Amino acid sequence: MNETNIEVVQKMYQAFGENDIDGMLDVIAEDVVWEVRLVDGIPIHGRYHGHAGVKEFKRRMTEAVDVGGFVTTDFLVSGSKVVVLGNEKVTVKKTKNEVYNEWSQIFVIENGMIVAFQSFNDVAACKAGFEV
Amino acid sequence: MSSNVQTVQRMYQAFGSGNMDAFFECLTSDIVWQSRYTRDVPVGGVFKGFDGIKNFLGLLNTHLDMLDFAPGEFLAGEECVVVLGSERVRTKGTGVEYTNEWVHTFRFRDGKVANFQGSNDAAAAQNAFNPA
């Protein structure tokens, strides 16, 4: 079951990387709560609800940044939770600043579907990158 | 239970009871301690070595009252431990009380914590320290 939960997360990452929204939504529950923890002024910050929310998050992300490198370093599992540690290099389209963001992402998975997502980010680096 | 998880639990316990010798016993002398907030929050930054940690603890004491500290889930990876938890805090300057949901990531060398990263509810902290 735990292996399966990690596979669910990996499917989501792969679809995300290929800009395959339908592929993402295949493993995301319709009533998902999707939360990106940054601060006001950074356009992807906030809490998104349902498939419409995830689409809105993806749209804002595409509009705001180019992701130049996305690396996962650790997968940790406990019950229905999968925690992934990793990093990414993004370029903020508006400012052209490059940001190195080490993140922690927490997934809650039920019946093979992601029901909750939370990402914690390097908020100081992101704030500097967006110049807000 | 992994010995790394036990080390983290010992560290939290020492911290909570103010036994600083026992607390430092859990850390390598070249510890890198990252407390992730926006730059306008005075308890954020990267602190190095025991002197750095003492500086960080001094900042915590100057700026925050810890009302409740609640580590929740412990997840053990091969080289790291992640703890998901929360704390109830009050800013000393502005007197704002808020709940901080956090992620603590510990990396180990020779059974001691060599690297710590605390990710926080940066938006809640920013609002508490800089009320409108």
PDB file of N, CA and C in Angstrom, chain A residues 25-123:
ATOM      1  N   LEU A  25      -4.927  15.027 -12.778  1.00  0.00           N
ATOM      2  CA  LEU A  25      -6.244  14.897 -12.154  1.00  0.00           C
ATOM      3  C   LEU A  25      -6.679  13.434 -12.014  1.00  0.00           C
ATOM      4  N   ASP A  26      -6.056  12.554 -12.826  1.00  0.00           N
ATOM      5  CA  ASP A  26      -6.342  11.115 -12.700  1.00  0.00           C
ATOM      6  C   ASP A  26      -6.009  10.583 -11.301  1.00  0.00           C
ATOM      7  N   VAL A  27      -5.050  11.209 -10.629  1.00  0.00           N
ATOM      8  CA  VAL A  27      -4.643  10.725  -9.295  1.00  0.00           C
ATOM      9  C   VAL A  27      -4.976  11.736  -8.193  1.00  0.00           C
ATOM     10  N   ILE A  28      -5.805  12.723  -8.522  1.00  0.00           N
ATOM     11  CA  ILE A  28      -6.195  13.744  -7.538  1.00  0.00           C
ATOM     12  C   ILE A  28      -7.710  13.672  -7.315  1.00  0.00           C
ATOM     13  N   ALA A  29      -8.096  13.566  -6.056  1.00  0.00           N
ATOM     14  CA  ALA A  29      -9.523  13.454  -5.732  1.00  0.00           C
ATOM     15  C   ALA A  29     -10.263  14.741  -6.097  1.00  0.00           C
ATOM     16  N   GLU A  30     -11.520  14.610  -6.430  1.00  0.00           N
ATOM     17  CA  GLU A  30     -12.298  15.777  -6.876  1.00  0.00           C
ATOM     18  C   GLU A  30     -12.459  16.826  -5.783  1.00  0.00           C
ATOM     19  N   ASP A  31     -12.389  16.383  -4.515  1.00  0.00           N
ATOM     20  CA  ASP A  31     -12.547  17.353  -3.424  1.00  0.00           C
ATOM     21  C   ASP A  31     -11.211  17.653  -2.737  1.00  0.00           C
ATOM     22  N   VAL A  32     -10.139  17.558  -3.501  1.00  0.00           N
ATOM     23  CA  VAL A  32      -8.798  17.797  -2.944  1.00  0.00           C
ATOM     24  C   VAL A  32      -8.684  19.210  -2.360  1.00  0.00           C
ATOM     25  N   VAL A  33      -7.871  19.299  -1.285  1.00  0.00           N
ATOM     26  CA  VAL A  33      -7.448  20.619  -0.796  1.00  0.00           C
ATOM     27  C   VAL A  33      -5.959  20.729  -1.094  1.00  0.00           C
ATOM     28  N   TRP A  34      -5.601  21.739  -1.858  1.00  0.00           N
ATOM     29  CA  TRP A  34      -4.259  21.873  -2.419  1.00  0.00           C
ATOM     30  C   TRP A  34      -3.681  23.187  -1.914  1.00  0.00           C
ATOM     31  N   GLU A  35      -2.654  23.123  -1.089  1.00  0.00           N
ATOM     32  CA  GLU A  35      -2.205  24.341  -0.420  1.00  0.00           C
ATOM     33  C   GLU A  35      -0.722  24.608  -0.682  1.00  0.00           C
ATOM     34  N   VAL A  36      -0.450  25.797  -1.161  1.00  0.00           N
ATOM     35  CA  VAL A  36       0.930  26.229  -1.406  1.00  0.00           C
ATOM     36  C   VAL A  36       1.250  27.311  -0.391  1.00  0.00           C
ATOM     37  N   ARG A  37       2.204  27.011   0.488  1.00  0.00           N
ATOM     38  CA  ARG A  37       2.495  27.936   1.575  1.00  0.00           C
ATOM     39  C   ARG A  37       3.639  28.856   1.199  1.00  0.00           C
ATOM     40  N   LEU A  38       3.249  30.058   0.846  1.00  0.00           N
ATOM     41  CA  LEU A  38       4.218  31.131   0.626  1.00  0.00           C
ATOM     42  C   LEU A  38       3.639  32.344   1.342  1.00  0.00           C
ATOM     43  N   VAL A  39       3.682  33.496   0.733  1.00  0.00           N
ATOM     44  CA  VAL A  39       3.046  34.670   1.342  1.00  0.00           C
ATOM     45  C   VAL A  39       2.339  35.474   0.266  1.00  0.00           C
ATOM     46  N   ASP A  40       1.471  36.368   0.689  1.00  0.00           N
ATOM     47  CA  ASP A  40       0.757  37.243  -0.251  1.00  0.00           C
ATOM     48  C   ASP A  40       1.766  37.970  -1.129  1.00  0.00           C
ATOM     49  N   GLY A  41       1.399  38.189  -2.372  1.00  0.00           N
ATOM     50  CA  GLY A  41       2.286  38.866  -3.311  1.00  0.00           C
ATOM     51  C   GLY A  41       2.978  37.885  -4.238  1.00  0.00           C
ATOM     52  N   ILE A  42       3.051  36.622  -3.813  1.00  0.00           N
ATOM     53  CA  ILE A  42       3.597  35.581  -4.683  1.00  0.00           C
ATOM     54  C   ILE A  42       2.397  34.868  -5.301  1.00  0.00           C
ATOM     55  N   PRO A  43       2.278  34.928  -6.636  1.00  0.00           N
ATOM     56  CA  PRO A  43       0.986  34.598  -7.269  1.00  0.00           C
ATOM     57  C   PRO A  43       0.503  33.157  -7.098  1.00  0.00           C
ATOM     58  N   ILE A  44       1.371  32.219  -6.731  1.00  0.00           N
ATOM     59  CA  ILE A  44       0.887  30.842  -6.562  1.00  0.00           C
ATOM     60  C   ILE A  44       0.532  30.527  -5.115  1.00  0.00           C
ATOM     61  N   HIS A  45       0.772  31.473  -4.211  1.00  0.00           N
ATOM     62  CA  HIS A  45       0.473  31.261  -2.792  1.00  0.00           C
ATOM     63  C   HIS A  45      -1.018  31.055  -2.577  1.00  0.00           C
ATOM     64  N   GLY A  46      -1.370  30.131  -1.710  1.00  0.00           N
ATOM     65  CA  GLY A  46      -2.763  30.036  -1.320  1.00  0.00           C
ATOM     66  C   GLY A  46      -3.297  28.624  -1.269  1.00  0.00           C
ATOM     67  N   ARG A  47      -4.593  28.550  -1.002  1.00  0.00           N
ATOM     68  CA  ARG A  47      -5.272  27.269  -0.852  1.00  0.00           C
ATOM     69  C   ARG A  47      -6.267  27.119  -2.009  1.00  0.00           C
ATOM     70  N   TYR A  48      -6.162  25.991  -2.688  1.00  0.00           N
ATOM     71  CA  TYR A  48      -6.996  25.732  -3.866  1.00  0.00           C
ATOM     72  C   TYR A  48      -7.880  24.530  -3.578  1.00  0.00           C
ATOM     73  N   HIS A  49      -9.103  24.551  -4.097  1.00  0.00           N
ATOM     74  CA  HIS A  49     -10.050  23.474  -3.810  1.00  0.00           C
ATOM     75  C   HIS A  49     -10.499  22.780  -5.088  1.00  0.00           C
ATOM     76  N   GLY A  50     -10.487  21.454  -5.059  1.00  0.00           N
ATOM     77  CA  GLY A  50     -11.050  20.661  -6.147  1.00  0.00           C
ATOM     78  C   GLY A  50     -10.217  20.707  -7.417  1.00  0.00           C
ATOM     79  N   HIS A  51     -10.724  20.020  -8.443  1.00  0.00           N
ATOM     80  CA  HIS A  51     -10.003  19.973  -9.716  1.00  0.00           C
ATOM     81  C   HIS A  51      -9.876  21.348 -10.344  1.00  0.00           C
ATOM     82  N   ALA A  52     -10.906  22.173 -10.188  1.00  0.00           N
ATOM     83  CA  ALA A  52     -10.841  23.533 -10.733  1.00  0.00           C
ATOM     84  C   ALA A  52      -9.712  24.309 -10.046  1.00  0.00           C
ATOM     85  N   GLY A  53      -9.556  24.076  -8.755  1.00  0.00           N
ATOM     86  CA  GLY A  53      -8.494  24.747  -8.006  1.00  0.00           C
ATOM     87  C   GLY A  53      -7.115  24.314  -8.470  1.00  0.00           C
ATOM     88  N   VAL A  54      -6.944  23.020  -8.705  1.00  0.00           N
ATOM     89  CA  VAL A  54      -5.640  22.520  -9.161  1.00  0.00           C
ATOM     90  C   VAL A  54      -5.316  23.090 -10.542  1.00  0.00           C
ATOM     91  N   LYS A  55      -6.328  23.178 -11.395  1.00  0.00           N
ATOM     92  CA  LYS A  55      -6.110  23.771 -12.727  1.00  0.00           C
ATOM     93  C   LYS A  55      -5.691  25.237 -12.598  1.00  0.00           C
ATOM     94  N   GLU A  56      -6.341  25.939 -11.680  1.00  0.00           N
ATOM     95  CA  GLU A  56      -6.008  27.347 -11.461  1.00  0.00           C
ATOM     96  C   GLU A  56      -4.575  27.479 -10.934  1.00  0.00           C
ATOM     97  N   PHE A  57      -4.199  26.595 -10.002  1.00  0.00           N
ATOM     98  CA  PHE A  57      -2.825  26.592  -9.485  1.00  0.00           C
ATOM     99  C   PHE A  57      -1.833  26.375 -10.622  1.00  0.00           C
ATOM    100  N   LYS A  58      -2.106  25.391 -11.471  1.00  0.00           N
ATOM    101  CA  LYS A  58      -1.191  25.063 -12.576  1.00  0.00           C
ATOM    102  C   LYS A  58      -1.094  26.238 -13.557  1.00  0.00           C
ATOM    103  N   ARG A  59      -2.238  26.872 -13.792  1.00  0.00           N
ATOM    104  CA  ARG A  59      -2.248  28.020 -14.707  1.00  0.00           C
ATOM    105  C   ARG A  59      -1.380  29.166 -14.149  1.00  0.00           C
ATOM    106  N   ARG A  60      -1.546  29.420 -12.852  1.00  0.00           N
ATOM    107  CA  ARG A  60      -0.758  30.504 -12.227  1.00  0.00           C
ATOM    108  C   ARG A  60       0.728  30.174 -12.226  1.00  0.00           C
ATOM    109  N   MET A  61       1.041  28.918 -11.974  1.00  0.00           N
ATOM    110  CA  MET A  61       2.440  28.478 -11.933  1.00  0.00           C
ATOM    111  C   MET A  61       3.074  28.672 -13.314  1.00  0.00           C
ATOM    112  N   THR A  62       2.367  28.246 -14.370  1.00  0.00           N
ATOM    113  CA  THR A  62       2.888  28.371 -15.734  1.00  0.00           C
ATOM    114  C   THR A  62       3.069  29.840 -16.106  1.00  0.00           C
ATOM    115  N   GLU A  63       2.124  30.649 -15.649  1.00  0.00           N
ATOM    116  CA  GLU A  63       2.182  32.072 -15.956  1.00  0.00           C
ATOM    117  C   GLU A  63       3.357  32.750 -15.225  1.00  0.00           C
ATOM    118  N   ALA A  64       3.666  32.256 -14.019  1.00  0.00           N
ATOM    119  CA  ALA A  64       4.623  32.968 -13.164  1.00  0.00           C
ATOM    120  C   ALA A  64       6.078  32.542 -13.352  1.00  0.00           C
ATOM    121  N   VAL A  65       6.304  31.249 -13.568  1.00  0.00           N
ATOM    122  CA  VAL A  65       7.701  30.765 -13.552  1.00  0.00           C
ATOM    123  C   VAL A  65       7.976  29.740 -14.652  1.00  0.00           C
ATOM    124  N   ASP A  66       9.260  29.662 -15.027  1.00  0.00           N
ATOM    125  CA  ASP A  66       9.777  28.526 -15.788  1.00  0.00           C
ATOM    126  C   ASP A  66      10.517  27.640 -14.801  1.00  0.00           C
ATOM    127  N   VAL A  67      10.183  26.356 -14.788  1.00  0.00           N
ATOM    128  CA  VAL A  67      10.881  25.423 -13.898  1.00  0.00           C
ATOM    129  C   VAL A  67      12.049  24.819 -14.673  1.00  0.00           C
ATOM    130  N   GLY A  68      13.272  25.110 -14.194  1.00  0.00           N
ATOM    131  CA  GLY A  68      14.475  24.651 -14.917  1.00  0.00           C
ATOM    132  C   GLY A  68      15.004  23.339 -14.389  1.00  0.00           C
ATOM    133  N   GLY A  69      14.670  22.985 -13.191  1.00  0.00           N
ATOM    134  CA  GLY A  69      15.164  21.725 -12.644  1.00  0.00           C
ATOM    135  C   GLY A  69      14.287  21.345 -11.481  1.00  0.00           C
ATOM    136  N   PHE A  70      13.829  20.109 -11.461  1.00  0.00           N
ATOM    137  CA  PHE A  70      12.935  19.663 -10.397  1.00  0.00           C
ATOM    138  C   PHE A  70      13.493  18.341  -9.900  1.00  0.00           C
ATOM    139  N   VAL A  71      13.925  18.304  -8.651  1.00  0.00           N
ATOM    140  CA  VAL A  71      14.630  17.138  -8.115  1.00  0.00           C
ATOM    141  C   VAL A  71      13.947  16.667  -6.834  1.00  0.00           C
ATOM    142  N   THR A  72      13.649  15.376  -6.772  1.00  0.00           N
ATOM    143  CA  THR A  72      13.154  14.802  -5.514  1.00  0.00           C
ATOM    144  C   THR A  72      14.312  14.053  -4.856  1.00  0.00           C
ATOM    145  N   THR A  73      14.515  14.282  -3.557  1.00  0.00           N
ATOM    146  CA  THR A  73      15.647  13.634  -2.871  1.00  0.00           C
ATOM    147  C   THR A  73      15.213  12.546  -1.898  1.00  0.00           C
ATOM    148  N   ASP A  74      14.051  12.714  -1.253  1.00  0.00           N
ATOM    149  CA  ASP A  74      13.627  11.746  -0.234  1.00  0.00           C
ATOM    150  C   ASP A  74      12.121  11.534  -0.296  1.00  0.00           C
ATOM    151  N   PHE A  75      11.713  10.281  -0.190  1.00  0.00           N
ATOM    152  CA  PHE A  75      10.288   9.931  -0.039  1.00  0.00           C
ATOM    153  C   PHE A  75      10.127   9.259   1.316  1.00  0.00           C
ATOM    154  N   LEU A  76       9.238   9.792   2.158  1.00  0.00           N
ATOM    155  CA  LEU A  76       8.992   9.206   3.474  1.00  0.00           C
ATOM    156  C   LEU A  76       7.509   8.877   3.583  1.00  0.00           C
ATOM    157  N   VAL A  77       7.219   7.742   4.190  1.00  0.00           N
ATOM    158  CA  VAL A  77       5.839   7.272   4.230  1.00  0.00           C
ATOM    159  C   VAL A  77       5.413   6.978   5.662  1.00  0.00           C
ATOM    160  N   SER A  78       4.200   7.396   5.994  1.00  0.00           N
ATOM    161  CA  SER A  78       3.607   7.023   7.274  1.00  0.00           C
ATOM    162  C   SER A  78       2.098   6.965   7.078  1.00  0.00           C
ATOM    163  N   GLY A  79       1.540   5.773   7.163  1.00  0.00           N
ATOM    164  CA  GLY A  79       0.096   5.618   6.979  1.00  0.00           C
ATOM    165  C   GLY A  79      -0.345   6.154   5.634  1.00  0.00           C
ATOM    166  N   SER A  80      -1.309   7.076   5.667  1.00  0.00           N
ATOM    167  CA  SER A  80      -1.824   7.623   4.406  1.00  0.00           C
ATOM    168  C   SER A  80      -0.996   8.810   3.906  1.00  0.00           C
ATOM    169  N   LYS A  81       0.047   9.157   4.638  1.00  0.00           N
ATOM    170  CA  LYS A  81       0.854  10.326   4.247  1.00  0.00           C
ATOM    171  C   LYS A  81       2.108   9.925   3.477  1.00  0.00           C
ATOM    172  N   VAL A  82       2.437  10.727   2.478  1.00  0.00           N
ATOM    173  CA  VAL A  82       3.746  10.640   1.839  1.00  0.00           C
ATOM    174  C   VAL A  82       4.361  12.030   1.928  1.00  0.00           C
ATOM    175  N   VAL A  83       5.570  12.111   2.464  1.00  0.00           N
ATOM    176  CA  VAL A  83       6.287  13.386   2.497  1.00  0.00           C
ATOM    177  C   VAL A  83       7.456  13.279   1.523  1.00  0.00           C
ATOM    178  N   VAL A  84       7.572  14.260   0.656  1.00  0.00           N
ATOM    179  CA  VAL A  84       8.659  14.276  -0.308  1.00  0.00           C
ATOM    180  C   VAL A  84       9.504  15.521  -0.057  1.00  0.00           C
ATOM    181  N   LEU A  85      10.824  15.327  -0.043  1.00  0.00           N
ATOM    182  CA  LEU A  85      11.755  16.446   0.059  1.00  0.00           C
ATOM    183  C   LEU A  85      12.434  16.608  -1.291  1.00  0.00           C
ATOM    184  N   GLY A  86      12.653  17.835  -1.688  1.00  0.00           N
ATOM    185  CA  GLY A  86      13.299  18.061  -2.977  1.00  0.00           C
ATOM    186  C   GLY A  86      13.600  19.527  -3.197  1.00  0.00           C
ATOM    187  N   ASN A  87      13.985  19.826  -4.424  1.00  0.00           N
ATOM    188  CA  ASN A  87      14.304  21.212  -4.755  1.00  0.00           C
ATOM    189  C   ASN A  87      14.020  21.479  -6.222  1.00  0.00           C
ATOM    190  N   GLU A  88      13.977  22.747  -6.544  1.00  0.00           N
ATOM    191  CA  GLU A  88      13.741  23.150  -7.931  1.00  0.00           C
ATOM    192  C   GLU A  88      14.455  24.466  -8.183  1.00  0.00           C
ATOM    193  N   LYS A  89      14.828  24.644  -9.449  1.00  0.00           N
ATOM    194  CA  LYS A  89      15.351  25.938  -9.879  1.00  0.00           C
ATOM    195  C   LYS A  89      14.317  26.540 -10.789  1.00  0.00           C
ATOM    196  N   VAL A  90      13.815  27.690 -10.411  1.00  0.00           N
ATOM    197  CA  VAL A  90      12.814  28.321 -11.262  1.00  0.00           C
ATOM    198  C   VAL A  90      13.278  29.721 -11.654  1.00  0.00           C
ATOM    199  N   THR A  91      12.809  30.158 -12.835  1.00  0.00           N
ATOM    200  CA  THR A  91      13.038  31.537 -13.241  1.00  0.00           C
ATOM    201  C   THR A  91      11.700  32.261 -13.192  1.00  0.00           C
ATOM    202  N   VAL A  92      11.673  33.355 -12.459  1.00  0.00           N
ATOM    203  CA  VAL A  92      10.454  34.158 -12.378  1.00  0.00           C
ATOM    204  C   VAL A  92      10.330  34.941 -13.681  1.00  0.00           C
ATOM    205  N   LYS A  93       9.234  34.728 -14.394  1.00  0.00           N
ATOM    206  CA  LYS A  93       9.105  35.326 -15.730  1.00  0.00           C
ATOM    207  C   LYS A  93       9.117  36.853 -15.673  1.00  0.00           C
ATOM    208  N   LYS A  94       8.449  37.402 -14.667  1.00  0.00           N
ATOM    209  CA  LYS A  94       8.295  38.856 -14.587  1.00  0.00           C
ATOM    210  C   LYS A  94       9.627  39.552 -14.280  1.00  0.00           C
ATOM    211  N   THR A  95      10.420  38.967 -13.368  1.00  0.00           N
ATOM    212  CA  THR A  95      11.635  39.654 -12.917  1.00  0.00           C
ATOM    213  C   THR A  95      12.906  39.080 -13.539  1.00  0.00           C
ATOM    214  N   LYS A  96      12.801  37.913 -14.169  1.00  0.00           N
ATOM    215  CA  LYS A  96      13.951  37.167 -14.725  1.00  0.00           C
ATOM    216  C   LYS A  96      14.887  36.642 -13.629  1.00  0.00           C
ATOM    217  N   ASN A  97      14.497  36.761 -12.376  1.00  0.00           N
ATOM    218  CA  ASN A  97      15.345  36.247 -11.290  1.00  0.00           C
ATOM    219  C   ASN A  97      15.270  34.730 -11.232  1.00  0.00           C
ATOM    220  N   GLU A  98      16.416  34.124 -10.933  1.00  0.00           N
ATOM    221  CA  GLU A  98      16.428  32.685 -10.717  1.00  0.00           C
ATOM    222  C   GLU A  98      16.324  32.400  -9.220  1.00  0.00           C
ATOM    223  N   VAL A  99      15.507  31.418  -8.886  1.00  0.00           N
ATOM    224  CA  VAL A  99      15.296  31.073  -7.475  1.00  0.00           C
ATOM    225  C   VAL A  99      15.606  29.599  -7.276  1.00  0.00           C
ATOM    226  N   TYR A 100      16.408  29.304  -6.260  1.00  0.00           N
ATOM    227  CA  TYR A 100      16.620  27.916  -5.857  1.00  0.00           C
ATOM    228  C   TYR A 100      15.734  27.677  -4.647  1.00  0.00           C
ATOM    229  N   ASN A 101      14.768  26.805  -4.808  1.00  0.00           N
ATOM    230  CA  ASN A 101      13.765  26.581  -3.766  1.00  0.00           C
ATOM    231  C   ASN A 101      13.845  25.145  -3.259  1.00  0.00           C
ATOM    232  N   GLU A 102      14.251  24.986  -2.009  1.00  0.00           N
ATOM    233  CA  GLU A 102      14.161  23.660  -1.379  1.00  0.00           C
ATOM    234  C   GLU A 102      12.784  23.540  -0.771  1.00  0.00           C
ATOM    235  N   TRP A 103      12.052  22.497  -1.139  1.00  0.00           N
ATOM    236  CA  TRP A 103      10.667  22.378  -0.674  1.00  0.00           C
ATOM    237  C   TRP A 103      10.439  21.071   0.076  1.00  0.00           C
ATOM    238  N   SER A 104       9.356  21.059   0.863  1.00  0.00           N
ATOM    239  CA  SER A 104       8.832  19.837   1.482  1.00  0.00           C
ATOM    240  C   SER A 104       7.379  19.744   1.049  1.00  0.00           C
ATOM    241  N   GLN A 105       6.975  18.600   0.534  1.00  0.00           N
ATOM    242  CA  GLN A 105       5.602  18.438   0.072  1.00  0.00           C
ATOM    243  C   GLN A 105       4.950  17.286   0.814  1.00  0.00           C
ATOM    244  N   ILE A 106       3.745  17.536   1.299  1.00  0.00           N
ATOM    245  CA  ILE A 106       3.028  16.536   2.091  1.00  0.00           C
ATOM    246  C   ILE A 106       1.768  16.135   1.330  1.00  0.00           C
ATOM    247  N   PHE A 107       1.658  14.852   1.070  1.00  0.00           N
ATOM    248  CA  PHE A 107       0.481  14.319   0.375  1.00  0.00           C
ATOM    249  C   PHE A 107      -0.297  13.424   1.327  1.00  0.00           C
ATOM    250  N   VAL A 108      -1.625  13.542   1.298  1.00  0.00           N
ATOM    251  CA  VAL A 108      -2.483  12.562   1.976  1.00  0.00           C
ATOM    252  C   VAL A 108      -3.212  11.802   0.872  1.00  0.00           C
ATOM    253  N   ILE A 109      -3.135  10.471   0.952  1.00  0.00           N
ATOM    254  CA  ILE A 109      -3.676   9.643  -0.121  1.00  0.00           C
ATOM    255  C   ILE A 109      -4.699   8.667   0.440  1.00  0.00           C
ATOM    256  N   GLU A 110      -5.858   8.652  -0.189  1.00  0.00           N
ATOM    257  CA  GLU A 110      -6.908   7.699   0.186  1.00  0.00           C
ATOM    258  C   GLU A 110      -7.388   6.983  -1.058  1.00  0.00           C
ATOM    259  N   ASN A 111      -7.429   5.674  -0.990  1.00  0.00           N
ATOM    260  CA  ASN A 111      -7.879   4.846  -2.116  1.00  0.00           C
ATOM    261  C   ASN A 111      -7.186   5.216  -3.427  1.00  0.00           C
ATOM    262  N   GLY A 112      -5.880   5.435  -3.335  1.00  0.00           N
ATOM    263  CA  GLY A 112      -5.098   5.692  -4.543  1.00  0.00           C
ATOM    264  C   GLY A 112      -5.254   7.085  -5.121  1.00  0.00           C
ATOM    265  N   MET A 113      -5.919   7.986  -4.373  1.00  0.00           N
ATOM    266  CA  MET A 113      -6.120   9.355  -4.867  1.00  0.00           C
ATOM    267  C   MET A 113      -5.586  10.362  -3.847  1.00  0.00           C
ATOM    268  N   ILE A 114      -4.985  11.440  -4.356  1.00  0.00           N
ATOM    269  CA  ILE A 114      -4.480  12.506  -3.482  1.00  0.00           C
ATOM    270  C   ILE A 114      -5.666  13.336  -2.990  1.00  0.00           C
ATOM    271  N   VAL A 115      -5.874  13.360  -1.678  1.00  0.00           N
ATOM    272  CA  VAL A 115      -6.992  14.138  -1.126  1.00  0.00           C
ATOM    273  C   VAL A 115      -6.523  15.452  -0.492  1.00  0.00           C
ATOM    274  N   ALA A 116      -5.220  15.527  -0.196  1.00  0.00           N
ATOM    275  CA  ALA A 116      -4.687  16.776   0.352  1.00  0.00           C
ATOM    276  C   ALA A 116      -3.230  16.915  -0.043  1.00  0.00           C
ATOM    277  N   PHE A 117      -2.838  18.142  -0.327  1.00  0.00           N
ATOM    278  CA  PHE A 117      -1.459  18.457  -0.697  1.00  0.00           C
ATOM    279  C   PHE A 117      -1.075  19.754  -0.001  1.00  0.00           C
ATOM    280  N   GLN A 118       0.135  19.760   0.536  1.00  0.00           N
ATOM    281  CA  GLN A 118       0.672  20.977   1.147  1.00  0.00           C
ATOM    282  C   GLN A 118       2.128  21.104   0.746  1.00  0.00           C
ATOM    283  N   SER A 119       2.538  22.272   0.272  1.00  0.00           N
ATOM    284  CA  SER A 119       3.969  22.467   0.015  1.00  0.00           C
ATOM    285  C   SER A 119       4.492  23.600   0.877  1.00  0.00           C
ATOM    286  N   PHE A 120       5.624  23.323   1.511  1.00  0.00           N
ATOM    287  CA  PHE A 120       6.347  24.333   2.279  1.00  0.00           C
ATOM    288  C   PHE A 120       7.583  24.705   1.460  1.00  0.00           C
ATOM    289  N   ASN A 121       7.846  25.991   1.360  1.00  0.00           N
ATOM    290  CA  ASN A 121       8.880  26.464   0.438  1.00  0.00           C
ATOM    291  C   ASN A 121       9.868  27.399   1.111  1.00  0.00           C
ATOM    292  N   ASP A 122      10.940  27.705   0.372  1.00  0.00           N
ATOM    293  CA  ASP A 122      11.912  28.684   0.868  1.00  0.00           C
ATOM    294  C   ASP A 122      11.330  30.071   0.615  1.00  0.00           C
ATOM    295  N   VAL A 123      10.555  30.509   1.568  1.00  0.00           N
ATOM    296  CA  VAL A 123       9.731  31.704   1.365  1.00  0.00           C
ATOM    297  C   VAL A 123      10.582  32.964   1.181  1.00  0.00           C
TER     298      VAL A 123
END
